[in-house]
mmCIF file of C-alpha atoms in Angstrom:
data_model
loop_
_atom_site.group_PDB
_atom_site.id
_atom_site.type_symbol
_atom_site.label_atom_id
_atom_site.label_comp_id
_atom_site.label_asym_id
_atom_site.label_seq_id
_atom_site.Cartn_x
_atom_site.Cartn_y
_atom_site.Cartn_z
ATOM 1 C CA MET A 1 8.578 -10.453 -9.765
ATOM 2 C CA ALA A 2 8.006 -13.595 -11.791
ATOM 3 C CA PRO A 3 6.574 -14.410 -15.213
ATOM 4 C CA GLY A 4 2.802 -13.981 -15.031
ATOM 5 C CA HIS A 5 2.862 -12.174 -11.672
ATOM 6 C CA ILE A 6 2.572 -8.491 -10.828
ATOM 7 C CA LEU A 7 2.984 -7.038 -7.341
ATOM 8 C CA VAL A 8 1.233 -3.726 -6.664
ATOM 9 C CA CYS A 9 1.057 -1.983 -3.289
ATOM 10 C CA LEU A 10 -1.169 1.077 -2.939
ATOM 11 C CA ARG A 11 -2.238 3.471 -0.260
ATOM 12 C CA SER A 12 -5.974 3.699 0.189
ATOM 13 C CA ASP A 13 -7.245 7.173 -0.647
ATOM 14 C CA ALA A 14 -9.430 9.054 -3.130
ATOM 15 C CA TRP A 15 -7.027 8.161 -5.993
ATOM 16 C CA SER A 16 -6.809 4.408 -5.269
ATOM 17 C CA THR A 17 -8.712 3.321 -8.394
ATOM 18 C CA GLU A 18 -6.597 5.508 -10.678
ATOM 19 C CA ARG A 19 -3.370 4.450 -8.967
ATOM 20 C CA LEU A 20 -4.315 0.780 -9.299
ATOM 21 C CA GLN A 21 -4.799 1.103 -13.053
ATOM 22 C CA LEU A 22 -1.590 3.086 -13.485
ATOM 23 C CA ASN A 23 0.455 0.754 -11.316
ATOM 24 C CA VAL A 24 -0.785 -2.426 -12.973
ATOM 25 C CA ALA A 25 0.087 -1.005 -16.412
ATOM 26 C CA HIS A 26 3.470 0.201 -15.096
ATOM 27 C CA GLU A 27 4.353 -3.171 -13.576
ATOM 28 C CA TYR A 28 3.062 -5.004 -16.652
ATOM 29 C CA SER A 29 5.545 -3.014 -18.738
ATOM 30 C CA HIS A 30 8.307 -4.099 -16.369
ATOM 31 C CA GLY A 31 7.218 -7.730 -16.748
ATOM 32 C CA VAL A 32 7.394 -7.469 -20.539
ATOM 33 C CA ARG A 33 10.889 -5.968 -20.385
ATOM 34 C CA GLN A 34 11.987 -8.576 -17.825
ATOM 35 C CA SER A 35 10.980 -11.349 -20.222
ATOM 36 C CA GLN A 36 13.154 -9.704 -22.918
ATOM 37 C CA LYS A 37 16.094 -8.706 -20.710
ATOM 38 C CA PRO A 38 15.974 -10.220 -17.194
ATOM 39 C CA GLN A 39 17.547 -8.348 -14.278
ATOM 40 C CA LEU A 40 17.544 -11.245 -11.824
ATOM 41 C CA THR A 41 17.898 -14.923 -12.660
ATOM 42 C CA GLU A 42 16.131 -16.265 -9.562
ATOM 43 C CA PHE A 43 12.666 -15.013 -10.507
ATOM 44 C CA GLY A 44 12.306 -17.234 -13.566
ATOM 45 C CA PHE A 45 12.654 -14.733 -16.418
ATOM 46 C CA GLY A 46 15.952 -16.240 -17.587
ATOM 47 C CA GLU A 47 19.647 -15.534 -17.240
ATOM 48 C CA ALA A 48 20.220 -12.073 -15.751
ATOM 49 C CA VAL A 49 21.687 -9.276 -17.850
ATOM 50 C CA PRO A 50 23.341 -6.309 -16.119
ATOM 51 C CA TYR A 51 21.413 -3.037 -16.441
ATOM 52 C CA THR A 52 23.215 0.289 -16.696
ATOM 53 C CA VAL A 53 21.658 3.574 -15.669
ATOM 54 C CA ARG A 54 20.804 4.115 -19.356
ATOM 55 C CA ASP A 55 18.918 0.798 -19.370
ATOM 56 C CA PHE A 56 17.067 1.750 -16.183
ATOM 57 C CA LEU A 57 16.044 5.078 -17.758
ATOM 58 C CA VAL A 58 14.420 3.175 -20.628
ATOM 59 C CA PHE A 59 12.954 0.547 -18.279
ATOM 60 C CA GLU A 60 11.214 3.145 -16.112
ATOM 61 C CA GLY A 61 10.386 5.454 -19.020
ATOM 62 C CA LEU A 62 8.535 2.752 -20.935
ATOM 63 C CA ALA A 63 6.563 1.798 -17.834
ATOM 64 C CA MET A 64 5.557 5.389 -17.137
ATOM 65 C CA ILE A 65 4.501 6.039 -20.744
ATOM 66 C CA LEU A 66 2.519 2.783 -21.013
ATOM 67 C CA ALA A 67 0.627 3.561 -17.809
ATOM 68 C CA ASP A 68 -0.101 7.122 -18.885
ATOM 69 C CA THR A 69 -1.168 6.020 -22.378
ATOM 70 C CA LEU A 70 -3.542 3.308 -21.197
ATOM 71 C CA TYR A 71 -4.937 5.175 -18.202
ATOM 72 C CA PRO A 72 -4.494 8.910 -18.521
ATOM 73 C CA ALA A 73 -5.387 10.133 -15.078
ATOM 74 C CA PRO A 74 -5.302 13.469 -13.334
ATOM 75 C CA ILE A 75 -2.333 12.283 -11.264
ATOM 76 C CA SER A 76 0.670 14.225 -12.458
ATOM 77 C CA PRO A 77 4.262 13.150 -11.923
ATOM 78 C CA GLU A 78 6.545 15.471 -10.021
ATOM 79 C CA PRO A 79 7.614 18.243 -12.378
ATOM 80 C CA VAL A 80 11.283 18.286 -13.322
ATOM 81 C CA SER A 81 12.497 21.705 -14.406
ATOM 82 C CA LEU A 82 15.029 22.146 -17.187
ATOM 83 C CA GLY A 83 17.584 23.349 -14.641
ATOM 84 C CA ASP A 84 16.981 20.345 -12.384
ATOM 85 C CA GLU A 85 17.332 17.995 -15.319
ATOM 86 C CA GLN A 86 20.536 19.597 -16.572
ATOM 87 C CA GLU A 87 22.003 19.328 -13.079
ATOM 88 C CA TRP A 88 20.911 15.668 -12.855
ATOM 89 C CA TRP A 89 22.783 14.830 -16.073
ATOM 90 C CA THR A 90 26.013 16.306 -14.665
ATOM 91 C CA LYS A 91 25.866 14.162 -11.503
ATOM 92 C CA ILE A 92 24.948 10.799 -12.985
ATOM 93 C CA ASP A 93 27.218 7.884 -13.896
ATOM 94 C CA LEU A 94 25.363 6.503 -16.898
ATOM 95 C CA ASP A 95 27.630 3.452 -17.060
ATOM 96 C CA ALA A 96 26.990 2.424 -13.445
ATOM 97 C CA CYS A 97 25.426 -1.053 -13.287
ATOM 98 C CA GLY A 98 23.091 -3.033 -11.134
ATOM 99 C CA PHE A 99 20.709 -2.368 -8.302
ATOM 100 C CA GLU A 100 23.289 -0.273 -6.469
ATOM 101 C CA ALA A 101 23.230 2.154 -9.409
ATOM 102 C CA TYR A 102 19.434 2.112 -9.428
ATOM 103 C CA ALA A 103 19.278 2.805 -5.693
ATOM 104 C CA ARG A 104 21.810 5.628 -6.002
ATOM 105 C CA TYR A 105 20.450 7.456 -9.039
ATOM 106 C CA PHE A 106 16.744 6.663 -9.316
ATOM 107 C CA GLY A 107 13.794 8.448 -7.893
ATOM 108 C CA VAL A 108 10.855 10.352 -9.296
ATOM 109 C CA GLN A 109 13.168 12.736 -11.171
ATOM 110 C CA ALA A 110 15.071 9.979 -13.003
ATOM 111 C CA CYS A 111 11.844 8.180 -13.890
ATOM 112 C CA GLU A 112 10.420 11.358 -15.430
ATOM 113 C CA ILE A 113 13.638 11.890 -17.404
ATOM 114 C CA GLY A 114 13.378 8.287 -18.629
ATOM 115 C CA ALA A 115 9.804 8.992 -19.729
ATOM 116 C CA ARG A 116 11.016 12.052 -21.644
ATOM 117 C CA ILE A 117 13.585 9.920 -23.471
ATOM 118 C CA VAL A 118 10.977 7.312 -24.423
ATOM 119 C CA ARG A 119 8.456 9.997 -25.476
ATOM 120 C CA SER A 120 11.123 11.507 -27.715
ATOM 121 C CA TYR A 121 11.790 8.123 -29.313
ATOM 122 C CA ILE A 122 8.084 7.484 -29.901
ATOM 123 C CA ARG A 123 7.580 10.938 -31.446
ATOM 124 C CA THR A 124 10.735 10.780 -33.571
ATOM 125 C CA HIS A 125 10.020 7.325 -34.988
ATOM 126 C CA HIS A 126 6.202 7.525 -35.066
ATOM 127 C CA ARG A 127 5.849 4.392 -32.928
ATOM 128 C CA THR A 128 3.369 3.460 -30.269
ATOM 129 C CA VAL A 129 4.474 2.693 -26.741
ATOM 130 C CA ILE A 130 3.408 -0.916 -27.373
ATOM 131 C CA ALA A 131 5.712 -1.141 -30.402
ATOM 132 C CA ALA A 132 8.478 0.599 -28.452
ATOM 133 C CA HIS A 133 8.479 -2.318 -26.002
ATOM 134 C CA ASP A 134 9.954 -4.462 -28.791
ATOM 135 C CA ALA A 135 12.922 -2.118 -29.317
ATOM 136 C CA THR A 136 16.160 -2.655 -27.425
ATOM 137 C CA ASP A 137 17.282 -0.346 -24.659
ATOM 138 C CA HIS A 138 20.134 0.764 -26.923
ATOM 139 C CA GLU A 139 17.705 1.633 -29.735
ATOM 140 C CA LEU A 140 15.311 3.494 -27.464
ATOM 141 C CA TYR A 141 18.023 5.476 -25.714
ATOM 142 C CA TRP A 142 20.455 6.339 -28.508
ATOM 143 C CA ASN A 143 17.875 6.812 -31.278
ATOM 144 C CA SER A 144 15.508 8.898 -29.166
ATOM 145 C CA CYS A 145 17.050 12.176 -30.372
ATOM 146 C CA TYR A 146 16.584 13.382 -26.804
ATOM 147 C CA PRO A 147 18.847 16.429 -26.513
ATOM 148 C CA TYR A 148 20.423 15.746 -23.103
ATOM 149 C CA ARG A 149 21.348 12.083 -23.474
ATOM 150 C CA LYS A 150 25.025 11.213 -23.426
#
């Protein structure tokens, strides 16, 4: 959690090599976003900016898409059904801020929904995931044309 550093912890199993590649790409994405919009001042990225749940959706979505783009592997994320997603949107406080909001609302399901938002943005605007890293959270979220965002 500092400029130029990535922390990855993996379990050792048959998928370790694939997970390593995916996790390094995922955490690299987070490092890029932290340099643009730091979450915590003490790690050396700069003055902290509060993240809302919308920002966290973009943060995790970009990381998931970058990892999957660079290292497509036969490790699938947990499926999120349309019904599960619609229910998730009714229970979430999108304006909640900080790590308490992340801890309350984020898990595999929220990360997959964030990836869907970022995929929609990339498709709609014909951008690469690399180019999408230069867009703001506001741009990626609100201009994604993702049908469930609010």
